[in-house]
Coordinates of N, CA and C in Angstrom, one line a residue:
M1 N 0.8 -1.2 0.0 CA 0.0 0.0 0.0 C 0.9 1.3 0.0
R2 N 1.9 1.2 0.8 CA 2.8 2.4 0.8 C 3.5 2.6 -0.5
I3 N 3.8 1.6 -1.2 CA 4.4 1.7 -2.5 C 3.5 2.4 -3.5
I4 N 2.2 2.0 -3.4 CA 1.2 2.6 -4.3 C 1.0 4.1 -4.0
K5 N 1.0 4.4 -2.8 CA 0.8 5.8 -2.4 C 2.0 6.6 -2.8
M6 N 3.2 6.1 -2.6 CA 4.5 6.8 -3.0 C 4.5 7.0 -4.6
M7 N 4.1 5.9 -5.3 CA 4.1 6.1 -6.8 C 3.1 7.1 -7.2
L8 N 1.9 7.1 -6.5 CA 0.9 8.1 -6.9 C 1.4 9.5 -6.6
V9 N 2.1 9.7 -5.5 CA 2.7 11.0 -5.2 C 3.7 11.4 -6.2
L10 N 4.6 10.5 -6.6 CA 5.6 10.8 -7.6 C 5.0 11.1 -8.9
M11 N 3.9 10.4 -9.3 CA 3.3 10.7 -10.6 C 2.7 12.1 -10.6
L12 N 2.0 12.5 -9.5 CA 1.5 13.8 -9.4 C 2.5 14.9 -9.4
A13 N 3.6 14.6 -8.7 CA 4.7 15.6 -8.7 C 5.3 15.8 -10.1
C14 N 5.5 14.7 -10.8 CA 6.0 14.8 -12.2 C 5.0 15.5 -13.1
A15 N 3.7 15.2 -13.0 CA 2.7 15.9 -13.8 C 2.7 17.4 -13.5
G16 N 2.8 17.7 -12.2 CA 2.8 19.1 -11.9 C 4.0 19.9 -12.4
S17 N 5.2 19.3 -12.4 CA 6.4 19.9 -12.9 C 6.3 20.0 -14.4
A18 N 5.7 19.1 -15.1 CA 5.5 19.1 -16.6 C 4.6 20.3 -16.9
M19 N 3.5 20.4 -16.2 CA 2.6 21.5 -16.4 C 3.3 22.9 -16.2
A20 N 4.1 23.0 -15.2 CA 4.8 24.2 -14.9 C 5.7 24.6 -16.0
Q21 N 6.4 23.6 -16.6 CA 7.3 23.9 -17.7 C 6.5 24.3 -19.0
A22 N 5.3 23.7 -19.2 CA 4.5 24.1 -20.3 C 4.1 25.5 -20.3
K23 N 3.9 26.1 -19.1 CA 3.4 27.4 -18.9 C 4.6 28.4 -18.9
K24 N 5.8 28.0 -19.1 CA 7.0 28.8 -19.0 C 7.0 30.0 -20.0
G25 N 6.6 29.7 -21.2 CA 6.6 30.8 -22.2 C 5.4 31.8 -22.0
T26 N 5.7 33.0 -22.1 CA 4.7 34.0 -21.9 C 4.2 34.6 -23.2
L27 N 3.0 35.1 -23.2 CA 2.4 35.7 -24.4 C 2.8 37.2 -24.4
V28 N 3.4 37.6 -25.5 CA 3.9 39.0 -25.6 C 3.3 39.7 -26.8
T29 N 3.0 40.9 -26.6 CA 2.5 41.7 -27.8 C 3.5 42.7 -28.2
A30 N 3.8 42.8 -29.5 CA 4.8 43.7 -30.0 C 4.3 44.4 -31.2
K31 N 4.8 45.6 -31.5 CA 4.4 46.4 -32.7 C 5.7 46.5 -33.5
I32 N 5.5 46.2 -34.8 CA 6.6 46.3 -35.8 C 6.2 47.2 -36.9
K33 N 7.1 48.1 -37.2 CA 6.8 49.0 -38.4 C 7.0 48.3 -39.7
V34 N 6.0 48.4 -40.5 CA 6.1 47.7 -41.9 C 5.8 48.8 -42.9
P35 N 6.9 49.7 -43.2 CA 6.7 50.9 -44.0 C 6.4 50.6 -45.5
T36 N 6.6 49.4 -45.9 CA 6.4 49.1 -47.3 C 5.0 48.5 -47.6
V37 N 4.2 48.3 -46.6 CA 2.8 47.8 -46.8 C 2.1 48.9 -47.5
Q38 N 1.4 48.6 -48.6 CA 0.7 49.6 -49.5 C -0.8 49.4 -49.5
C39 N -1.3 48.2 -49.3 CA -2.7 47.9 -49.6 C -3.2 46.7 -48.8
N40 N -4.5 46.4 -48.9 CA -5.0 45.3 -48.2 C -4.5 43.9 -48.7
M41 N -4.0 43.9 -50.0 CA -3.4 42.6 -50.4 C -2.1 42.4 -49.6
C42 N -1.3 43.5 -49.3 CA -0.1 43.3 -48.5 C -0.5 42.8 -47.1
K43 N -1.5 43.4 -46.5 CA -2.0 43.1 -45.2 C -2.4 41.6 -45.2
D44 N -3.2 41.2 -46.2 CA -3.6 39.8 -46.3 C -2.5 38.8 -46.4
A45 N -1.5 39.2 -47.2 CA -0.3 38.3 -47.4 C 0.4 38.0 -46.1
I46 N 0.7 39.1 -45.4 CA 1.4 39.0 -44.1 C 0.6 38.2 -43.1
Q47 N -0.7 38.5 -42.9 CA -1.5 37.9 -41.9 C -1.7 36.4 -42.3
R48 N -1.9 36.1 -43.6 CA -2.1 34.7 -44.0 C -0.8 33.9 -43.7
Y49 N 0.3 34.5 -43.9 CA 1.6 33.8 -43.7 C 1.7 33.4 -42.2
F50 N 1.3 34.3 -41.3 CA 1.5 34.0 -39.9 C 0.4 33.1 -39.3
L51 N -0.6 32.7 -40.1 CA -1.5 31.7 -39.6 C -0.9 30.4 -39.3
K52 N 0.2 30.1 -40.0 CA 0.9 28.8 -39.8 C 2.3 29.0 -39.1
E53 N 2.6 30.1 -38.7 CA 3.9 30.4 -38.1 C 4.0 29.9 -36.6
E54 N 4.9 29.1 -36.3 CA 5.1 28.5 -34.9 C 5.2 29.6 -33.9
G55 N 4.4 29.5 -32.8 CA 4.6 30.5 -31.7 C 3.8 31.8 -31.8
V56 N 3.3 32.1 -33.0 CA 2.5 33.3 -33.2 C 1.1 33.0 -33.0
K57 N 0.5 33.7 -32.0 CA -1.0 33.6 -31.7 C -1.8 34.4 -32.7
S58 N -1.4 35.7 -33.0 CA -2.1 36.5 -33.9 C -1.2 37.6 -34.5
M59 N -1.6 38.0 -35.7 CA -0.9 39.1 -36.4 C -1.9 39.9 -37.1
V60 N -1.9 41.2 -36.7 CA -2.9 42.2 -37.3 C -2.1 43.3 -37.9
V61 N -2.3 43.6 -39.2 CA -1.5 44.6 -39.9 C -2.5 45.8 -40.2
D62 N -2.0 47.0 -39.8 CA -2.8 48.2 -40.0 C -2.1 48.9 -41.2
V63 N -2.8 49.0 -42.3 CA -2.3 49.5 -43.5 C -2.1 51.0 -43.4
K64 N -3.0 51.7 -42.8 CA -2.9 53.2 -42.6 C -1.7 53.6 -41.7
K65 N -1.6 52.9 -40.6 CA -0.5 53.2 -39.7 C 0.9 52.5 -40.1
K66 N 0.8 51.6 -41.1 CA 2.0 50.9 -41.6 C 2.7 50.2 -40.4
E67 N 1.8 49.4 -39.6 CA 2.3 48.8 -38.4 C 1.6 47.4 -38.3
A68 N 2.4 46.5 -37.8 CA 1.9 45.2 -37.5 C 1.9 44.9 -36.0
T69 N 0.8 44.4 -35.5 CA 0.7 44.1 -34.0 C 0.7 42.6 -34.0
V70 N 1.7 42.0 -33.3 CA 1.8 40.5 -33.2 C 1.8 40.1 -31.8
K71 N 1.1 39.0 -31.5 CA 1.1 38.3 -30.2 C 1.8 37.0 -30.4
Y72 N 2.8 36.7 -29.6 CA 3.6 35.5 -29.8 C 4.0 35.0 -28.4
F73 N 4.3 33.7 -28.4 CA 4.8 33.0 -27.2 C 6.3 33.0 -27.2
T74 N 6.9 33.5 -26.1 CA 8.4 33.7 -26.0 C 9.2 32.4 -26.0
D75 N 8.5 31.3 -25.6 CA 9.2 30.1 -25.6 C 9.3 29.4 -26.9
R76 N 8.5 29.9 -27.9 CA 8.5 29.3 -29.3 C 9.1 30.1 -30.4
T77 N 9.2 31.5 -30.2 CA 9.8 32.3 -31.2 C 10.2 33.6 -30.5
N78 N 10.8 34.5 -31.3 CA 11.2 35.8 -30.8 C 10.9 36.9 -31.8
I79 N 11.1 38.1 -31.4 CA 10.7 39.2 -32.3 C 11.6 39.3 -33.6
E80 N 12.9 38.9 -33.5 CA 13.7 38.9 -34.7 C 13.3 37.8 -35.7
N81 N 12.9 36.7 -35.2 CA 12.3 35.6 -36.1 C 11.1 36.1 -36.9
I82 N 10.2 36.9 -36.1 CA 9.0 37.4 -36.7 C 9.3 38.5 -37.8
K83 N 10.3 39.3 -37.5 CA 10.7 40.4 -38.4 C 11.3 39.7 -39.7
T84 N 12.1 38.7 -39.5 CA 12.7 37.9 -40.6 C 11.6 37.3 -41.5
S85 N 10.6 36.7 -40.8 CA 9.5 36.1 -41.5 C 8.7 37.2 -42.4
I86 N 8.5 38.3 -41.8 CA 7.8 39.4 -42.6 C 8.7 39.8 -43.8
A87 N 10.0 39.8 -43.6 CA 10.9 40.1 -44.7 C 10.9 39.0 -45.8
N88 N 10.7 37.8 -45.3 CA 10.6 36.7 -46.3 C 9.3 36.7 -47.1
V89 N 8.3 37.4 -46.6 CA 7.1 37.5 -47.3 C 7.3 38.6 -48.4
G90 N 8.2 39.5 -48.2 CA 8.5 40.6 -49.2 C 8.4 42.0 -48.7
Y91 N 8.3 42.2 -47.4 CA 8.1 43.5 -46.8 C 9.2 43.8 -45.8
D92 N 9.5 45.1 -45.7 CA 10.4 45.6 -44.7 C 9.7 45.5 -43.3
A93 N 10.5 45.2 -42.3 CA 10.0 45.1 -40.9 C 11.0 45.7 -40.0
D94 N 10.7 46.9 -39.5 CA 11.6 47.7 -38.7 C 12.9 47.8 -39.4
D95 N 14.0 47.2 -38.8 CA 15.3 47.4 -39.4 C 15.7 46.2 -40.3
V96 N 14.8 45.3 -40.6 CA 15.0 44.1 -41.5 C 14.5 44.4 -42.8
T97 N 15.3 44.4 -43.8 CA 14.9 44.7 -45.2 C 14.3 43.5 -45.9
A98 N 13.3 43.7 -46.7 CA 12.6 42.6 -47.4 C 13.5 41.8 -48.2
N99 N 13.2 40.5 -48.3 CA 13.9 39.6 -49.2 C 13.7 40.0 -50.6
V100 N 14.7 40.2 -51.4 CA 14.7 40.7 -52.7 C 13.8 39.8 -53.7
D101 N 14.0 38.5 -53.6 CA 13.2 37.6 -54.5 C 11.7 37.7 -54.1
S102 N 11.4 37.7 -52.8 CA 10.0 37.7 -52.4 C 9.4 39.1 -52.8
Y103 N 10.2 40.2 -52.6 CA 9.7 41.5 -53.0 C 9.4 41.5 -54.5
N104 N 10.3 41.0 -55.3 CA 10.1 41.0 -56.8 C 8.8 40.2 -57.2
D105 N 8.4 39.2 -56.4 CA 7.3 38.4 -56.7 C 6.0 39.0 -56.3
L106 N 6.0 40.1 -55.6 CA 4.8 40.8 -55.1 C 4.0 41.4 -56.3
P107 N 2.7 41.5 -56.2 CA 1.9 42.2 -57.2 C 2.4 43.6 -57.3
K108 N 2.1 44.3 -58.4 CA 2.6 45.6 -58.6 C 2.0 46.6 -57.6
C109 N 0.8 46.4 -57.2 CA 0.2 47.3 -56.2 C 0.9 47.2 -54.8
C110 N 1.6 46.1 -54.5 CA 2.2 45.9 -53.2 C 3.7 46.4 -53.2
K111 N 4.1 46.9 -54.3 CA 5.5 47.4 -54.4 C 5.6 48.8 -54.0
K112 N 6.8 49.3 -53.7 CA 7.0 50.7 -53.3 C 6.6 51.6 -54.4
P113 N 6.2 52.8 -54.1 CA 5.8 53.8 -55.1 C 7.0 54.1 -56.1
E114 N 8.2 54.1 -55.5 CA 9.4 54.4 -56.4 C 9.7 53.2 -57.4
D115 N 9.1 52.1 -57.1 CA 9.2 50.9 -58.1 C 7.9 50.8 -58.9
G116 N 7.1 51.8 -59.0 CA 5.9 51.8 -59.8 C 4.7 51.2 -59.1
G117 N 4.8 51.0 -57.8 CA 3.7 50.3 -57.1 C 2.9 51.3 -56.3
G118 N 2.2 50.8 -55.3 CA 1.4 51.7 -54.4 C 0.0 51.7 -54.9
P119 N -0.9 52.4 -54.1 CA -2.3 52.4 -54.4 C -2.5 53.0 -55.8
V120 N -3.6 52.5 -56.4 CA -3.9 53.0 -57.8 C -4.5 54.4 -57.6
Q121 N -4.0 55.3 -58.4 CA -4.4 56.7 -58.3 C -5.6 56.9 -59.2
K122 N -6.6 57.6 -58.7 CA -7.8 57.9 -59.4 C -7.6 59.0 -60.3
K123 N -8.1 58.9 -61.6 CA -7.9 60.0 -62.5 C -9.1 60.9 -62.4
H124 N -8.9 62.2 -62.4 CA -9.9 63.2 -62.3 C -10.3 63.7 -63.7

């Protein structure tokens, strides 16, 4: 009987420590400047990419503010990985420059105005 009680106590202790380790990562919210975001297609491309990104709970891009708000778990990713991922989609993220090949693959409206992109101008 003692052995059963001792094993039960050990199992509960192990389960408790495993749960404590699972809660180790905290949820952090960060804002990242995305100055090359031009339109809703840009917004959708970034947000869609982060639906499958490990450790990212949510990504919301504000086109008008040219800012991305990301919520992520610190034990699974970090802000530099997130910025690099945005750059890999084709957009600048704070101090990380967009991946050239990804940027070149963007639709014309998603490119920088100096490259002939940006929102379509209405003719008067």
